[in-house]
mmCIF file of C-alpha atoms and ligand atoms in Angstrom:
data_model
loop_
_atom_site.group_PDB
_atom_site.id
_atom_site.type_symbol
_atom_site.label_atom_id
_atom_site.label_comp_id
_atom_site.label_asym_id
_atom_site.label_seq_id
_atom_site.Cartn_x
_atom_site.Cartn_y
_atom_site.Cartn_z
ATOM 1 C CA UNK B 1 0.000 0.000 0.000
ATOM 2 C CA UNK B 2 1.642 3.277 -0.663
ATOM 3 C CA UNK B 3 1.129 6.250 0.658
ATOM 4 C CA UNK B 4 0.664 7.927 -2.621
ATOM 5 C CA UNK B 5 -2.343 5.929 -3.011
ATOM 6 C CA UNK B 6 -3.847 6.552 -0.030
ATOM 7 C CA UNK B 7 -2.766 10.467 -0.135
ATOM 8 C CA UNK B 8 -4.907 10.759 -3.346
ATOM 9 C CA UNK B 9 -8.426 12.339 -2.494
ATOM 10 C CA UNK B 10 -10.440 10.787 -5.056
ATOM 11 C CA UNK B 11 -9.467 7.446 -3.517
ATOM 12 C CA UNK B 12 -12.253 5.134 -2.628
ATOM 13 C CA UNK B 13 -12.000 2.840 0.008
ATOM 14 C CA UNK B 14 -13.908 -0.682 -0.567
ATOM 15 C CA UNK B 15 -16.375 -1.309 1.693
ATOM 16 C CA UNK B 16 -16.005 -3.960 4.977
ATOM 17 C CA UNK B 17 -18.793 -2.627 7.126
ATOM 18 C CA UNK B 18 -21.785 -0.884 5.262
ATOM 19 C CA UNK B 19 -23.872 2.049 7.181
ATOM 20 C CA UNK B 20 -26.370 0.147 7.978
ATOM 21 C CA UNK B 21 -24.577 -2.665 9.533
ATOM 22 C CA UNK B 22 -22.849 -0.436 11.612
ATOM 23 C CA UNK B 23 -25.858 1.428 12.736
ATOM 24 C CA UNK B 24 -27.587 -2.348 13.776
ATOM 25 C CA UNK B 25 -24.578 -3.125 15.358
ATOM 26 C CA UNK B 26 -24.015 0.107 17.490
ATOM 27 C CA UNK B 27 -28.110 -0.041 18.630
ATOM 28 C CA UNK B 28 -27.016 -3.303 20.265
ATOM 29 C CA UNK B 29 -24.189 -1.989 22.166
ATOM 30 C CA UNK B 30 -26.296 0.767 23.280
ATOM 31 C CA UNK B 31 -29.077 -1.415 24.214
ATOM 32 C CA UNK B 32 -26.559 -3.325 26.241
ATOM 33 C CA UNK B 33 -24.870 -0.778 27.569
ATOM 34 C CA UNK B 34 -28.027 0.592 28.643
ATOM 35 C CA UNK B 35 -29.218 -2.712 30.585
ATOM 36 C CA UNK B 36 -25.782 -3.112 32.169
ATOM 37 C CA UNK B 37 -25.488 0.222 33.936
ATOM 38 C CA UNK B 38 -29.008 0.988 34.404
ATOM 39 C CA UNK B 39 -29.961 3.347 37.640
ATOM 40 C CA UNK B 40 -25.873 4.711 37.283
ATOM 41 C CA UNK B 41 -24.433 7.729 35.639
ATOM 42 C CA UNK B 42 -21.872 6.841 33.208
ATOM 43 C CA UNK B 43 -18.556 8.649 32.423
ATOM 44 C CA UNK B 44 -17.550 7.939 29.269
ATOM 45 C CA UNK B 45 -13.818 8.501 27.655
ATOM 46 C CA UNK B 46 -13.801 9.099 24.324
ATOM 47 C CA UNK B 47 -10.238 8.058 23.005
ATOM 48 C CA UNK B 48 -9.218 10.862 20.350
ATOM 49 C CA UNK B 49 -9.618 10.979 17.758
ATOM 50 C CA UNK B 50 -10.700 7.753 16.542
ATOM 51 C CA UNK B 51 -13.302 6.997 18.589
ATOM 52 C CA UNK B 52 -15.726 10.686 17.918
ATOM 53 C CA UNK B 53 -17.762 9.126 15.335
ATOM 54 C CA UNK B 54 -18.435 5.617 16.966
ATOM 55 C CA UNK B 55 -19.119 7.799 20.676
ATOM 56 C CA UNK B 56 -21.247 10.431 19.424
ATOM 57 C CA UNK B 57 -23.626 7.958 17.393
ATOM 58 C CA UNK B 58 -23.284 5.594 21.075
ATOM 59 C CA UNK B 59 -24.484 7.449 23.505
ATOM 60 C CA UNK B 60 -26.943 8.771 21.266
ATOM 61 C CA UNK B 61 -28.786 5.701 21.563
ATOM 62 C CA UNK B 62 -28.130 4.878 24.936
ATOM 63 C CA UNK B 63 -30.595 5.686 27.702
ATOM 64 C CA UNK B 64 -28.515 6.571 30.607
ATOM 65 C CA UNK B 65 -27.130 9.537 31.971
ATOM 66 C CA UNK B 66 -23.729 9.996 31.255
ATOM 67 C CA UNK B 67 -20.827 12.922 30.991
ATOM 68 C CA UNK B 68 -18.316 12.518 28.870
ATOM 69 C CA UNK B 69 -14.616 13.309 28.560
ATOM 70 C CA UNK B 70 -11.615 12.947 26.188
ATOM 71 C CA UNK B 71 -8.023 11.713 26.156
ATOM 72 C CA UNK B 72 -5.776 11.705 23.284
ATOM 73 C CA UNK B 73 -3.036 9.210 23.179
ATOM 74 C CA UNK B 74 -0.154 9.115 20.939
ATOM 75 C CA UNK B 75 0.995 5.485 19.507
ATOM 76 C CA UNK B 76 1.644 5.796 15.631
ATOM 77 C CA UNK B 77 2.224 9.457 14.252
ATOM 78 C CA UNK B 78 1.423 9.020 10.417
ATOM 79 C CA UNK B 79 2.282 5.049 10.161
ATOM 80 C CA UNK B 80 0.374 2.306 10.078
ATOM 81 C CA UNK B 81 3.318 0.612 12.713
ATOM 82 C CA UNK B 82 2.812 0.750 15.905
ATOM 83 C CA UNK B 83 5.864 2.273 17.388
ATOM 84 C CA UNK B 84 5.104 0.463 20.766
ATOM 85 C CA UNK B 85 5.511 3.700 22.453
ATOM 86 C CA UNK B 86 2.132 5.166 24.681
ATOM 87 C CA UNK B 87 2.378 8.675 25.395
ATOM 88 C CA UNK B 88 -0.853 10.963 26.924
ATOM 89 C CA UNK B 89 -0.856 13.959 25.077
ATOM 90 C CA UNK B 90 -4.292 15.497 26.324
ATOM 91 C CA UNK B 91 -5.346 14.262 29.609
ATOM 92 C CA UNK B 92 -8.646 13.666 31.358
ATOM 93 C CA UNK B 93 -10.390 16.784 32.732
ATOM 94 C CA UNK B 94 -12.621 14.873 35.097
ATOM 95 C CA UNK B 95 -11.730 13.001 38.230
ATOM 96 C CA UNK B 96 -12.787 9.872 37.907
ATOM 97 C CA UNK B 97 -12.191 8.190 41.724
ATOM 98 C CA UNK B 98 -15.371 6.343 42.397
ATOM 99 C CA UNK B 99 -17.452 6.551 39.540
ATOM 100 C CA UNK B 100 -18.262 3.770 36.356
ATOM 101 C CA UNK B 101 -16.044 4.299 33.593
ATOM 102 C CA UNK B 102 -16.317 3.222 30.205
ATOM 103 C CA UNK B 103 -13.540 3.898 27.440
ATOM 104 C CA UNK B 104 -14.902 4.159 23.832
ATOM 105 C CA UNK B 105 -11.971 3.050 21.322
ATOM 106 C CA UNK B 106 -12.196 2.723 17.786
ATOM 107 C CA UNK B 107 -9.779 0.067 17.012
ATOM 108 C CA UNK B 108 -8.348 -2.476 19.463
ATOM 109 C CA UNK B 109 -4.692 -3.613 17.877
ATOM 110 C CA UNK B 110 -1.875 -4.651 19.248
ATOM 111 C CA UNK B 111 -3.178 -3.770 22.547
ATOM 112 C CA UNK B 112 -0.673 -1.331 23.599
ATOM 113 C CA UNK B 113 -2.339 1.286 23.340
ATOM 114 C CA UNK B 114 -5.337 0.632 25.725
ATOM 115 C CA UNK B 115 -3.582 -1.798 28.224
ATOM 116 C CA UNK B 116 -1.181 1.657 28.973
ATOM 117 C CA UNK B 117 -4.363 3.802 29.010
ATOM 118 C CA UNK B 118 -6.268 1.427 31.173
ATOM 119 C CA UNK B 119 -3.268 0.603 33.094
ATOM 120 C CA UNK B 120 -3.087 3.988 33.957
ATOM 121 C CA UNK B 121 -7.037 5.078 34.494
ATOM 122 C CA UNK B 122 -7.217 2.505 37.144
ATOM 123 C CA UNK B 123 -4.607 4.075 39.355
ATOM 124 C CA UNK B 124 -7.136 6.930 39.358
ATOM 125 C CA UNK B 125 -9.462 4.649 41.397
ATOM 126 C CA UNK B 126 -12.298 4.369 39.199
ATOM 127 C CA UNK B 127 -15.409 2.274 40.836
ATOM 128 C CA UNK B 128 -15.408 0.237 37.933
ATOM 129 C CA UNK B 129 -13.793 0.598 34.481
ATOM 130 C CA UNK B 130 -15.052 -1.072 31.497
ATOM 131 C CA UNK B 131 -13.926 -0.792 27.218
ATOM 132 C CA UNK B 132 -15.866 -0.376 24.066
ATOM 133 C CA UNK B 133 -14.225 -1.229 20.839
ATOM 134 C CA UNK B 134 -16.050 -0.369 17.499
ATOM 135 C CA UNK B 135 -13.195 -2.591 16.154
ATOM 136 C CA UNK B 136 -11.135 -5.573 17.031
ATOM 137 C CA UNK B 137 -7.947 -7.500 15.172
ATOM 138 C CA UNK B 138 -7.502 -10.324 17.565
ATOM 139 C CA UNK B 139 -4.583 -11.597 15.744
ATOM 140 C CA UNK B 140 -2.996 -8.823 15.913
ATOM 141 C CA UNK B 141 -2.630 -8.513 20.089
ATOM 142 C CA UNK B 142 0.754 -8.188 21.595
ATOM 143 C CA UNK B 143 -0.483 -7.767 25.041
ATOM 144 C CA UNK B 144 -3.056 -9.356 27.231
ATOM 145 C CA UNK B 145 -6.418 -6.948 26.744
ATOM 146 C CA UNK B 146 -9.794 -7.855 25.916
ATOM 147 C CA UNK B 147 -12.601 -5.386 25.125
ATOM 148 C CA UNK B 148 -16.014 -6.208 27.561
ATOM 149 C CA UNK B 149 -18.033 -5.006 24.558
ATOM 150 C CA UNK B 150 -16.675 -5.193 20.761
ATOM 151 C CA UNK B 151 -18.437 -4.482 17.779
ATOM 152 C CA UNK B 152 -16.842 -6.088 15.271
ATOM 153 C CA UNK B 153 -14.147 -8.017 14.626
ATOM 154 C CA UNK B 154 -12.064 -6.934 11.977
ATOM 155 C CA UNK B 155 -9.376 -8.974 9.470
ATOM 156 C CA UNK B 156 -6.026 -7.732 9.549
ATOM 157 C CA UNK B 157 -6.282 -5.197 6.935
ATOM 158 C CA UNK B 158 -5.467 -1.491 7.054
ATOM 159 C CA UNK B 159 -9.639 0.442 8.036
ATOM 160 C CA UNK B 160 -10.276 3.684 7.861
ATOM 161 C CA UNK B 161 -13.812 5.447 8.252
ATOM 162 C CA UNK B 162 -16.327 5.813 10.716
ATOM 163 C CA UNK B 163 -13.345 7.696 12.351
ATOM 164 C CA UNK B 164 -10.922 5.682 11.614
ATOM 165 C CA UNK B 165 -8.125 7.370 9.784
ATOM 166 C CA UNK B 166 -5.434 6.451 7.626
ATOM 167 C CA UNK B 167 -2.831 9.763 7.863
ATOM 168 C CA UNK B 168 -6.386 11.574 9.012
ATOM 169 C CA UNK B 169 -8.051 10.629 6.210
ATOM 170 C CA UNK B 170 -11.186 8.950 5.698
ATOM 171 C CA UNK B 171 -12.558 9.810 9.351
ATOM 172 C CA UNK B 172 -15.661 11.140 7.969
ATOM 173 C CA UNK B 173 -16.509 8.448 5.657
ATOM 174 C CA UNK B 174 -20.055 6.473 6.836
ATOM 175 C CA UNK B 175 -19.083 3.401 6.581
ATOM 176 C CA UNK B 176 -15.896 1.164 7.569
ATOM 177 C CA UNK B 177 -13.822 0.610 4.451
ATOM 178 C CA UNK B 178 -10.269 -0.733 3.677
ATOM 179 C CA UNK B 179 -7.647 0.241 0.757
ATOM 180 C CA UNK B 180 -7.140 -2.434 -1.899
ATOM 181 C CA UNK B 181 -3.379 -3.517 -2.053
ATOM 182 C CA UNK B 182 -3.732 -3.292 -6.219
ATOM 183 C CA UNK B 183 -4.205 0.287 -5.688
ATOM 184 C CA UNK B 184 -0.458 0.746 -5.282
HETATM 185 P P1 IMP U 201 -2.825 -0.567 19.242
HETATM 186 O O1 IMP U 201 -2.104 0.184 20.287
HETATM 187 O O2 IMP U 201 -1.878 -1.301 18.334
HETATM 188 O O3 IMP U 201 -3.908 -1.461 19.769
HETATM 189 O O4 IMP U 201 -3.444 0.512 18.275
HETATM 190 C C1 IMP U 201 -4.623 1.106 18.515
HETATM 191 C C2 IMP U 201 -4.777 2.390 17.734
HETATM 192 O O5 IMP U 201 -4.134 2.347 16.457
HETATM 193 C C3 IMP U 201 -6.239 2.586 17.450
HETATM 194 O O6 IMP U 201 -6.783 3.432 18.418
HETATM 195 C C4 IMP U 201 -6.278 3.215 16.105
HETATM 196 O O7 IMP U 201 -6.346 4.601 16.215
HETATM 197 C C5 IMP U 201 -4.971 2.833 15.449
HETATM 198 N N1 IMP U 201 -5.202 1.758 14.453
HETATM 199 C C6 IMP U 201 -4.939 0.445 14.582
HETATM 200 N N2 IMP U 201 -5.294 -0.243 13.486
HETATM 201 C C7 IMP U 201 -5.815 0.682 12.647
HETATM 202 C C8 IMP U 201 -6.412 0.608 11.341
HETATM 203 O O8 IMP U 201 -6.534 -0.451 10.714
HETATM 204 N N3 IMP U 201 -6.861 1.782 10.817
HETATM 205 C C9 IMP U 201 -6.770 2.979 11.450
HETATM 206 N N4 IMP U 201 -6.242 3.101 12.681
HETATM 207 C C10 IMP U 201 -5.765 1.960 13.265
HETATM 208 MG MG1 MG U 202 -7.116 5.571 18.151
#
């Protein structure tokens, strides 16, 4: 895949996940979500900036009360490698000691990313802390972390859309697609 390719903006990713599919899929989570923390407020962490699209169109369709807050994490600058190195560049603006926490990712990987974000919420005290995924690549993992709730899971193929990104593009495309390697 080069990044000439993907650079070029009348590129058109091939679909993996149509609209609708995700839409079906993200009611169910929501519905879930809604059952397990019923009577409770809810803060949700949004993971930036993959996770906007997949949170916004979440809690829409949950029924609980719930506040939400940001962190952005750095892990792969413009490559599609992880570089193994975690860094918080934007931090939480909320306490979160003693209340139900869910993090919203986009895309669980290699892991490294959310085992050093949840490694590090938990030292915050949280009363419980739970993950969302949008996306999984199980073969992928590097370190021991499962998602509690994951909405799909994904080959091990390059995504972008739904807001994931490939060099920031794509986030706003509706559905989840992936670049063909004949593209090159
Ligand atoms: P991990 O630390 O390897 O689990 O990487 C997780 C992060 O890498 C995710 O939050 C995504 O932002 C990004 N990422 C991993 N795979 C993809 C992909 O296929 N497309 C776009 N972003 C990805
Ligand atoms: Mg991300």
């Amino acid at each position: 895949m080069s990044t000439r390719a993907l650079s070029s903006t009348n590129l058109t990713p091939a679909v993996l996940i149509a609209k609708e599919e995700i839409e079906k899929r993200v009611r169910e989570l929501a519905d879930q979500l809604s059952v397990e923390y019923a009577g409770r407020e809810l803060l949700v962490v949004g993971i930036l900036k993959g996770s906007w699209v997949f949170l916004a169109d979440l809690v829409r369709m949950m029924t609980v009360p719930v506040i939400i807050d940001f962190m952005t994490v750095s892990s792969y600058g413009a490559s599609t490698k992880t570089s193994g190195v975690v860094k918080i560049v934007l931090d939480l603006r909320c306490p979160i000691e003693n209340r139900d926490v869910l993090v919203v990712e986009d895309i669980l990987d290699s892991g490294l990313t959310l085992k050093y974000i949840v490694d590090n919420l938990k030292l915050r005290k949280p009363k419980s802390l739970k993950i969302v995924a949008l996306m999984d690549k199980p073969d992928r993992r590097r370190v021991d972390i499962k998602a509690d709730y994951v909405g799909f899971a994904v080959p091990d193929k390059f995504v972008v859309g739904y807001g994931a990104d490939y060099a920031e593009r794509f986030r706003n495309l509706p559905y989840i697609g992936y670049i063909e390697e004949n593209n090159e």
